[in-house]
Short mmCIF file of C-alpha atoms and ligand atoms in Angstrom, two decimals:
data_model
loop_
_atom_site.label_atom_id
_atom_site.label_comp_id
_atom_site.label_asym_id
_atom_site.label_seq_id
_atom_site.Cartn_x
_atom_site.Cartn_y
_atom_site.Cartn_z
CA UNK T 9 -15.22 9.51 -9.24
CA UNK T 10 -16.73 6.54 -7.50
CA UNK T 11 -18.29 6.75 -4.10
CA UNK T 12 -18.10 4.27 -1.33
CA UNK T 13 -20.62 3.88 1.41
CA UNK T 14 -19.71 3.17 4.98
CA UNK T 15 -22.22 2.63 7.69
CA UNK T 16 -21.34 4.30 10.93
CA UNK T 17 -23.02 4.26 14.27
CA UNK T 18 -23.79 7.59 15.84
CA UNK T 19 -23.77 8.25 19.52
CA UNK T 20 -27.43 7.47 19.95
CA UNK T 21 -26.74 4.00 18.68
CA UNK T 22 -28.52 4.59 15.40
CA UNK T 23 -26.83 3.86 12.17
CA UNK T 24 -26.35 6.33 9.45
CA UNK T 25 -24.76 6.06 6.08
CA UNK T 26 -21.77 8.29 5.58
CA UNK T 27 -20.78 8.63 1.97
CA UNK T 28 -17.29 9.47 1.02
CA UNK T 29 -15.56 9.61 -2.26
CA UNK T 30 -12.96 7.04 -3.01
CA UNK T 31 -10.63 8.71 -5.46
CA UNK T 32 -8.58 5.59 -5.47
CA UNK T 33 -11.23 2.94 -4.97
CA UNK T 34 -10.15 1.19 -1.79
CA UNK T 35 -7.98 -1.74 -2.69
CA UNK T 36 -9.20 -3.38 0.44
CA UNK T 37 -12.72 -2.83 1.61
CA UNK T 38 -13.15 -2.51 5.29
CA UNK T 39 -16.17 -4.67 5.62
CA UNK T 40 -16.10 -4.82 9.36
CA UNK T 41 -17.16 -1.21 9.54
CA UNK T 42 -20.31 -1.95 7.65
CA UNK T 43 -20.77 -5.03 9.70
CA UNK T 44 -20.65 -7.42 6.82
CA UNK T 45 -19.89 -10.98 7.56
CA UNK T 46 -18.48 -13.21 4.90
CA UNK T 47 -19.80 -14.63 2.75
CA UNK T 48 -22.57 -12.63 1.10
CA UNK T 49 -22.14 -9.27 2.82
CA UNK T 50 -24.59 -6.67 1.81
CA UNK T 51 -23.73 -3.58 3.78
CA UNK T 52 -25.96 -4.25 6.74
CA UNK T 53 -24.97 -2.80 10.07
CA UNK T 54 -22.87 -4.85 12.39
CA UNK T 55 -24.61 -6.56 15.23
CA UNK T 56 -21.41 -6.93 17.14
CA UNK T 57 -20.58 -3.28 17.82
CA UNK T 58 -21.97 -2.56 21.28
CA UNK T 59 -24.66 0.11 21.43
CA UNK T 60 -22.56 2.40 23.61
CA UNK T 61 -19.43 2.17 21.51
CA UNK T 62 -19.29 4.83 18.81
CA UNK T 63 -16.32 5.04 16.53
CA UNK T 64 -14.65 8.30 15.71
CA UNK T 65 -13.95 8.46 12.00
CA UNK T 66 -11.88 11.03 10.17
CA UNK T 67 -11.17 11.27 6.49
CA UNK T 68 -7.91 12.56 5.12
CA UNK T 69 -6.73 13.11 1.58
CA UNK T 70 -2.98 12.67 1.50
CA UNK T 71 -0.35 10.84 -0.55
CA UNK T 72 -2.72 11.08 -3.51
CA UNK T 73 -5.06 8.74 -1.70
CA UNK T 74 -8.30 8.86 0.19
CA UNK T 75 -7.64 7.75 3.77
CA UNK T 76 -10.01 6.91 6.62
CA UNK T 77 -9.02 6.64 10.26
CA UNK T 78 -11.38 5.01 12.72
CA UNK T 79 -10.85 4.51 16.42
CA UNK T 80 -12.98 3.42 19.35
CA UNK T 81 -12.66 4.43 22.97
CA UNK T 82 -12.38 7.53 25.16
CA UNK T 83 -9.21 8.83 23.53
CA UNK T 84 -10.40 8.11 19.98
CA UNK T 85 -10.94 11.76 18.98
CA UNK T 86 -7.51 12.88 20.17
CA UNK T 87 -5.78 9.90 18.58
CA UNK T 88 -7.47 10.37 15.25
CA UNK T 89 -6.82 14.15 15.21
CA UNK T 90 -3.14 13.73 15.98
CA UNK T 91 -2.83 10.97 13.42
CA UNK T 92 -4.47 13.13 10.72
CA UNK T 93 -2.06 16.01 11.38
CA UNK T 94 0.82 13.60 11.17
CA UNK T 95 -0.42 12.17 7.87
CA UNK T 96 -0.54 15.63 6.27
CA UNK T 97 3.02 16.24 7.45
CA UNK T 98 4.23 12.88 6.16
CA UNK T 99 2.55 13.58 2.84
CA UNK T 100 4.58 16.77 2.49
CA UNK T 101 7.83 15.35 3.87
CA UNK T 102 7.91 12.17 1.80
CA UNK T 103 6.70 13.62 -1.48
CA UNK T 104 9.07 13.59 -4.46
CA UNK T 105 7.23 16.52 -6.03
CA UNK T 106 6.76 18.88 -3.05
CA UNK T 107 9.55 21.44 -3.28
CA UNK T 108 9.80 21.68 0.49
CA UNK T 109 10.50 17.97 0.96
CA UNK T 110 13.87 16.46 1.76
CA UNK T 111 13.34 13.95 -1.06
CA UNK T 112 12.90 16.82 -3.55
CA UNK T 113 16.03 18.49 -2.15
CA UNK T 114 18.00 15.27 -2.60
CA UNK T 115 16.74 14.68 -6.13
CA UNK T 116 17.58 18.23 -7.16
CA UNK T 117 20.93 18.17 -5.35
CA UNK T 118 19.91 21.04 -3.10
CA UNK T 119 20.99 19.04 -0.08
CA UNK T 120 22.61 15.71 0.66
CA UNK T 121 21.16 15.35 4.14
CA UNK T 122 17.97 13.79 5.46
CA UNK T 123 16.52 13.53 8.94
CA UNK T 124 13.40 12.49 10.86
CA UNK T 125 10.81 10.50 8.94
CA UNK T 126 12.68 10.84 5.64
CA UNK T 127 15.77 9.27 7.18
CA UNK T 128 13.70 6.49 8.72
CA UNK T 129 12.00 5.72 5.40
CA UNK T 130 15.30 5.83 3.53
CA UNK T 131 16.94 3.53 6.00
CA UNK T 132 14.05 1.06 5.76
CA UNK T 133 14.09 1.34 1.96
CA UNK T 134 17.76 0.46 1.72
CA UNK T 135 17.21 -2.55 3.99
CA UNK T 136 14.10 -3.71 2.13
CA UNK T 137 15.74 -3.32 -1.27
CA UNK T 138 18.44 -5.69 -0.03
CA UNK T 139 15.86 -8.08 1.39
CA UNK T 140 13.94 -8.22 -1.90
CA UNK T 141 17.01 -8.57 -4.13
CA UNK T 142 16.27 -5.04 -5.40
CA UNK T 143 12.83 -5.86 -6.79
CA UNK T 144 11.78 -3.07 -4.44
CA UNK T 145 13.97 -0.25 -5.70
CA UNK T 146 13.38 3.41 -4.82
CA UNK T 147 15.82 4.50 -7.53
CA UNK T 148 13.39 3.64 -10.37
CA UNK T 149 12.02 7.19 -10.19
CA UNK T 150 13.64 8.40 -13.47
CA UNK T 151 11.82 5.53 -15.18
CA UNK T 152 8.55 6.24 -13.36
CA UNK T 153 8.84 9.82 -14.69
CA UNK T 154 9.69 8.71 -18.23
CA UNK T 155 6.49 6.63 -18.31
CA UNK T 156 4.60 9.76 -17.21
CA UNK T 157 3.10 8.48 -13.96
CA UNK T 158 3.80 11.47 -11.65
CA UNK T 159 2.39 14.00 -14.14
CA UNK T 160 -0.24 11.65 -15.63
CA UNK T 161 1.14 12.57 -19.05
CA UNK T 162 1.57 8.95 -20.01
CA UNK T 163 3.85 7.78 -22.78
CA UNK T 164 5.70 4.67 -23.86
CA UNK T 165 9.42 5.51 -23.93
CA UNK T 166 11.59 4.00 -26.64
CA UNK T 167 13.78 0.99 -25.84
CA UNK T 168 16.81 3.22 -26.27
CA UNK T 169 15.51 5.77 -23.75
CA UNK T 170 14.77 2.99 -21.25
CA UNK T 171 18.27 1.59 -21.73
CA UNK T 172 19.80 4.98 -20.98
CA UNK T 173 17.58 5.52 -17.92
CA UNK T 174 18.43 2.07 -16.57
CA UNK T 175 22.04 3.18 -16.43
CA UNK T 176 20.95 5.96 -14.04
CA UNK T 177 19.08 3.64 -11.66
CA UNK T 178 20.00 0.87 -9.23
CA UNK T 179 20.31 0.73 -5.48
CA UNK T 180 24.02 0.05 -5.81
CA UNK T 181 24.38 3.69 -6.81
CA UNK T 182 22.88 5.03 -3.57
CA UNK T 183 24.72 5.12 -0.28
CA UNK T 184 23.11 6.29 2.90
CA UNK T 185 25.13 7.00 6.02
CA UNK T 186 22.65 6.55 8.84
CA UNK T 187 24.82 8.22 11.45
CA UNK T 188 25.19 11.49 9.59
CA UNK T 189 22.05 11.25 7.43
CA UNK T 190 24.15 11.81 4.32
CA UNK T 191 22.98 10.46 0.98
CA UNK T 192 25.40 10.01 -1.89
CA UNK T 193 24.41 9.24 -5.46
CA UNK T 194 26.90 7.54 -7.75
CA UNK T 195 25.38 9.23 -10.76
CA UNK T 196 24.23 12.80 -11.33
CA UNK T 197 20.92 11.76 -12.89
CA UNK T 198 19.83 9.41 -10.12
CA UNK T 199 16.63 10.23 -8.25
CA UNK T 200 14.56 8.46 -5.62
CA UNK T 201 10.89 8.10 -4.81
CA UNK T 202 9.58 6.43 -1.67
CA UNK T 203 6.02 6.11 -3.01
CA UNK T 204 6.07 2.32 -2.75
CA UNK T 205 6.73 2.39 0.99
CA UNK T 206 5.49 5.78 2.23
CA UNK T 207 1.89 4.75 2.91
CA UNK T 208 3.06 1.63 4.71
CA UNK T 209 5.39 3.71 6.84
CA UNK T 210 2.55 6.16 7.49
CA UNK T 211 0.30 3.31 8.63
CA UNK T 212 2.98 2.25 11.12
CA UNK T 213 3.15 5.83 12.40
CA UNK T 214 -0.63 6.05 12.82
CA UNK T 215 -0.69 2.68 14.57
CA UNK T 216 2.01 4.00 16.93
CA UNK T 217 -0.14 7.05 17.73
CA UNK T 218 -3.18 4.84 18.36
CA UNK T 219 -1.06 2.76 20.74
CA UNK T 220 0.17 5.86 22.59
CA UNK T 221 -3.43 6.89 23.19
CA UNK T 222 -4.32 3.45 24.49
CA UNK T 223 -6.70 2.65 21.61
CA UNK T 224 -7.51 -1.04 21.51
CA UNK T 225 -9.80 -1.10 18.51
CA UNK T 226 -9.51 0.78 15.23
CA UNK T 227 -9.06 0.69 11.48
CA UNK T 228 -6.46 2.61 9.55
CA UNK T 229 -7.23 2.69 5.85
CA UNK T 230 -4.66 4.50 3.70
CA UNK T 231 -5.73 3.59 0.18
CA UNK T 232 -4.54 0.05 -0.40
CA UNK T 233 -2.85 -0.02 3.00
CA UNK T 234 -5.06 -1.24 5.80
CA UNK T 235 -4.19 -1.76 9.44
CA UNK T 236 -6.67 -3.82 11.41
CA UNK T 237 -5.70 -2.21 14.70
CA UNK T 238 -6.34 -4.36 17.76
CA UNK T 239 -9.53 -6.34 17.42
CA UNK T 240 -13.19 -5.40 17.13
CA UNK T 241 -14.70 -3.98 20.28
CA UNK T 242 -16.15 -7.37 21.19
CA UNK T 243 -12.69 -8.92 20.91
CA UNK T 244 -13.34 -10.73 17.64
CA UNK T 245 -11.29 -10.39 14.46
CA UNK T 246 -11.82 -7.73 11.84
CA UNK T 247 -12.91 -8.92 8.43
CA UNK T 248 -10.95 -7.16 5.71
CA UNK T 249 -11.86 -7.70 2.09
CA UNK T 250 -9.33 -7.90 -0.70
CA UNK T 251 -10.71 -5.88 -3.61
CA UNK T 252 -11.67 -7.81 -6.74
CA UNK T 253 -9.00 -6.38 -9.08
CA UNK T 254 -11.19 -7.13 -12.10
CA UNK T 255 -13.89 -4.81 -10.77
CA UNK T 256 -11.90 -2.01 -9.12
CA UNK T 257 -14.71 0.52 -9.27
CA UNK T 258 -17.20 -1.71 -7.50
CA UNK T 259 -16.63 -1.31 -3.76
CA UNK T 260 -18.71 -4.39 -3.08
CA UNK T 261 -16.64 -6.66 -5.30
CA UNK T 262 -13.98 -8.58 -3.48
CA UNK T 263 -11.63 -11.43 -4.19
CA UNK T 264 -11.82 -12.69 -0.62
CA UNK T 265 -11.89 -11.85 3.05
CA UNK T 266 -9.10 -12.01 5.60
CA UNK T 267 -10.09 -12.34 9.26
CA UNK T 268 -7.40 -10.81 11.40
CA UNK T 269 -6.44 -8.52 14.23
CA UNK T 270 -3.37 -6.36 14.85
CA UNK T 271 -2.29 -6.83 11.27
CA UNK T 272 -1.40 -4.78 8.20
CA UNK T 273 -2.83 -5.79 4.84
CA UNK T 274 -1.17 -4.01 1.98
CA UNK T 275 -2.03 -4.38 -1.68
CA UNK T 276 -0.15 -3.55 -4.86
CA UNK T 277 -1.81 -4.07 -8.20
CA UNK T 278 -2.04 -3.10 -11.81
CA UNK T 279 -5.70 -2.18 -11.75
CA UNK T 280 -5.68 1.30 -10.24
CA UNK T 281 -2.90 3.35 -11.70
CA UNK T 282 -2.24 2.41 -15.29
CA UNK T 283 -2.72 3.58 -18.84
CA UNK T 284 -3.50 1.71 -22.00
CA UNK T 285 -1.83 2.21 -25.37
CA UNK T 286 -2.42 0.11 -28.47
CA UNK T 287 -4.49 -2.26 -26.35
CA UNK T 288 -1.70 -2.89 -23.86
CA UNK T 289 -1.94 -1.97 -20.21
CA UNK T 290 1.03 -0.29 -18.55
CA UNK T 291 0.89 -0.08 -14.73
CA UNK T 292 2.74 2.22 -12.35
CA UNK T 293 4.92 -0.48 -10.82
CA UNK T 294 8.21 -0.72 -12.69
CA UNK T 295 10.39 -3.78 -13.04
CA UNK T 296 13.78 -2.33 -12.00
CA UNK T 297 15.62 -4.89 -14.15
CA UNK T 298 13.86 -4.17 -17.45
CA UNK T 299 12.66 -0.58 -16.97
CA UNK T 300 9.18 -1.59 -18.16
CA UNK T 301 5.99 -1.75 -16.09
CA UNK T 302 5.75 -5.09 -14.30
CA UNK T 303 3.76 -7.59 -16.31
CA UNK T 304 4.18 -11.00 -14.76
CA UNK T 305 0.67 -12.42 -14.77
CA UNK T 306 -0.54 -10.86 -11.50
CA UNK T 307 -3.48 -8.53 -11.01
CA UNK T 308 -2.73 -7.90 -7.35
CA UNK T 309 -0.68 -8.96 -4.36
CA UNK T 310 -1.84 -8.41 -0.79
CA UNK T 311 0.81 -8.79 1.87
CA UNK T 312 -0.30 -9.58 5.42
CA UNK T 313 2.34 -8.45 7.87
CA UNK T 314 2.94 -7.11 11.34
CA UNK T 315 4.76 -4.12 9.80
CA UNK T 316 3.19 -1.58 7.44
CA UNK T 317 6.54 -0.43 6.09
CA UNK T 318 7.71 -3.94 5.36
CA UNK T 319 4.34 -5.00 3.97
CA UNK T 320 4.27 -2.06 1.55
CA UNK T 321 7.76 -2.66 0.17
CA UNK T 322 7.08 -6.38 -0.06
CA UNK T 323 3.77 -5.99 -1.89
CA UNK T 324 5.48 -3.88 -4.56
CA UNK T 325 8.42 -6.30 -4.82
CA UNK T 326 6.26 -9.44 -4.98
CA UNK T 327 4.09 -7.83 -7.63
CA UNK T 328 7.16 -7.28 -9.80
CA UNK T 329 8.44 -10.81 -9.13
CA UNK T 330 5.27 -12.54 -10.32
CA UNK T 331 3.67 -15.58 -8.70
CA UNK T 332 6.40 -18.15 -9.16
CA UNK T 333 9.35 -16.09 -7.99
CA UNK T 334 7.27 -14.48 -5.23
CA UNK T 335 6.26 -17.91 -3.91
CA UNK T 336 9.89 -19.01 -3.82
CA UNK T 337 10.81 -15.76 -2.11
CA UNK T 338 8.12 -16.34 0.55
CA UNK T 339 9.30 -19.91 1.13
CA UNK T 340 12.92 -18.87 1.63
CA UNK T 341 12.55 -15.52 3.36
CA UNK T 342 13.79 -15.75 6.96
CA UNK T 343 14.16 -12.04 7.62
CA UNK T 344 10.53 -11.01 7.23
CA UNK T 345 7.48 -12.75 8.61
CA UNK T 346 4.59 -12.28 6.22
CA UNK T 347 1.81 -14.01 4.33
CA UNK T 348 0.36 -13.12 0.95
CA UNK T 349 -2.72 -13.35 -1.27
CA UNK T 350 -2.12 -13.32 -5.02
CA UNK T 351 -4.77 -12.73 -7.69
CA UNK T 352 -3.60 -13.73 -11.15
CA UNK T 353 -4.58 -12.43 -14.60
CA UNK T 354 -6.53 -15.64 -15.17
CA UNK T 355 -8.71 -15.02 -12.09
CA UNK T 356 -7.08 -17.52 -9.75
CA UNK T 357 -6.35 -16.84 -6.09
CA UNK T 358 -3.27 -18.19 -4.34
CA UNK T 359 -2.64 -17.85 -0.61
CA UNK T 360 0.38 -18.70 1.49
CA UNK T 361 -0.33 -21.43 4.01
CA UNK T 362 -0.07 -19.27 7.12
CA UNK T 363 -3.18 -17.38 6.12
CA UNK T 364 -5.10 -20.16 4.39
CA UNK T 365 -7.40 -20.80 7.36
CA UNK T 366 -8.32 -17.16 7.86
CA UNK T 367 -8.98 -16.38 4.19
CA UNK T 368 -12.33 -16.89 2.50
CA UNK T 369 -12.09 -16.68 -1.25
CA UNK T 370 -14.82 -15.38 -3.51
CA UNK T 371 -13.02 -16.75 -6.57
CA UNK T 372 -13.47 -20.45 -5.82
CA UNK T 373 -11.12 -22.60 -3.79
CA UNK T 374 -7.76 -20.84 -3.50
CA UNK T 375 -4.51 -22.63 -4.22
CA UNK T 376 -2.41 -22.84 -1.08
CA UNK T 377 1.31 -22.13 -1.36
CA UNK T 378 3.12 -24.18 1.25
CA UNK T 379 6.71 -24.57 2.33
CA UNK T 380 6.51 -28.35 2.40
P1 ADP G 422 0.61 2.26 -4.49
O1 ADP G 422 1.47 3.44 -4.25
O2 ADP G 422 -0.36 2.44 -5.60
O3 ADP G 422 -0.01 1.74 -3.26
P2 ADP G 422 2.94 0.64 -4.57
O4 ADP G 422 3.11 0.62 -3.10
O5 ADP G 422 3.20 -0.66 -5.25
O6 ADP G 422 1.53 1.10 -5.04
O7 ADP G 422 3.96 1.74 -5.11
C1 ADP G 422 4.03 2.10 -6.45
C2 ADP G 422 4.80 3.39 -6.58
O8 ADP G 422 6.18 3.19 -6.20
C3 ADP G 422 4.86 3.88 -8.03
O9 ADP G 422 3.89 4.85 -8.25
C4 ADP G 422 6.27 4.43 -8.16
O10 ADP G 422 6.31 5.76 -7.72
C5 ADP G 422 7.07 3.60 -7.21
N1 ADP G 422 7.63 2.37 -7.80
C6 ADP G 422 7.33 1.80 -9.00
N2 ADP G 422 7.99 0.65 -9.16
C7 ADP G 422 8.75 0.47 -8.05
C8 ADP G 422 9.66 -0.54 -7.61
N3 ADP G 422 9.92 -1.62 -8.34
N4 ADP G 422 10.23 -0.38 -6.40
C9 ADP G 422 9.98 0.70 -5.63
N5 ADP G 422 9.16 1.70 -6.00
C10 ADP G 422 8.53 1.57 -7.19
MG1 MG G 423 4.22 -0.77 -1.94
#
């Protein structure tokens, strides 16, 4: 298990290194915490965090991911504690494998009703599936299971098996009545999994809690889902690094830096959860149209958005689409306001034009995708 080092300031203004394990090496490195300034960061302590401003940092392991919550200000401890409790609850409630979850009950036909966070995530999922032309598709779960991702007992299913499973998937087979919370499946073998949107939703929830407590500066890092909450304590932008997907176990390797505030940066990629068989890599993101792991020339997609939920669904969908289709989607998408950073298999970086000025690439000059 790799370890990542974060430099924190203690109340006396001194800096100390806090080591924490990164079970899933952070897709996005939060360089602002260690005060690195692009380019050439080296883990030195930030000069721009005032001496009397100590962050409160809490680590949480939930949703199969190492999470770190950081907040500044008088209410930081309360905000971070409440947010941690909420994350543990969301982990349980949105899990497809936890027998007490509403998702498990739906999948095993123990209930056809959902409420609370599950209903909110389901409602968003149905909307975002429509928005992404079903590239984001929570009904791929039977396929995800057939490839062995939930149990980590990986296997390559036969073409025939995939064909059969495809007939038990598809968002058209799910109807969700938001007023009653009733879910109906068209097919007895259909199952859902909100794993591609749950962490994004959770980051929205944590950001909401931070807002309620009046926090103006913080970082919410839920695996590959980062929220640069507010701005740094001196009012400047956070610098968030996009992990170099070719060196996922090196926390200091990055494809580039995004300077931003009040923004979610959410990454999907093939470099963290995958298995290899006969020299071929199979990742955990499934193309809902073929039933096979997505393999469209991308190593990672980072979506920059004002919504964690939307950013998470979009990053998964764009990853499946591949660069060309994803670029077209970005150009024509009126219903969601987002930018994106793509890293391709051949080590090129592409950025949408809205973020071009705030992105510093470590992979040479990035190609800018523009609407013009
Ligand atoms: P991560 O969870 O690693 O951050 P994603 O947000 O891209 O990555 O979600 C991937 C997870 O979502 C998979 O583990 C699987 O459970 C599920 N999934 C796989 N393919 C799709 C898809 N096309 N649409 C929606 N969910 C998917
Ligand atoms: Mg996602």
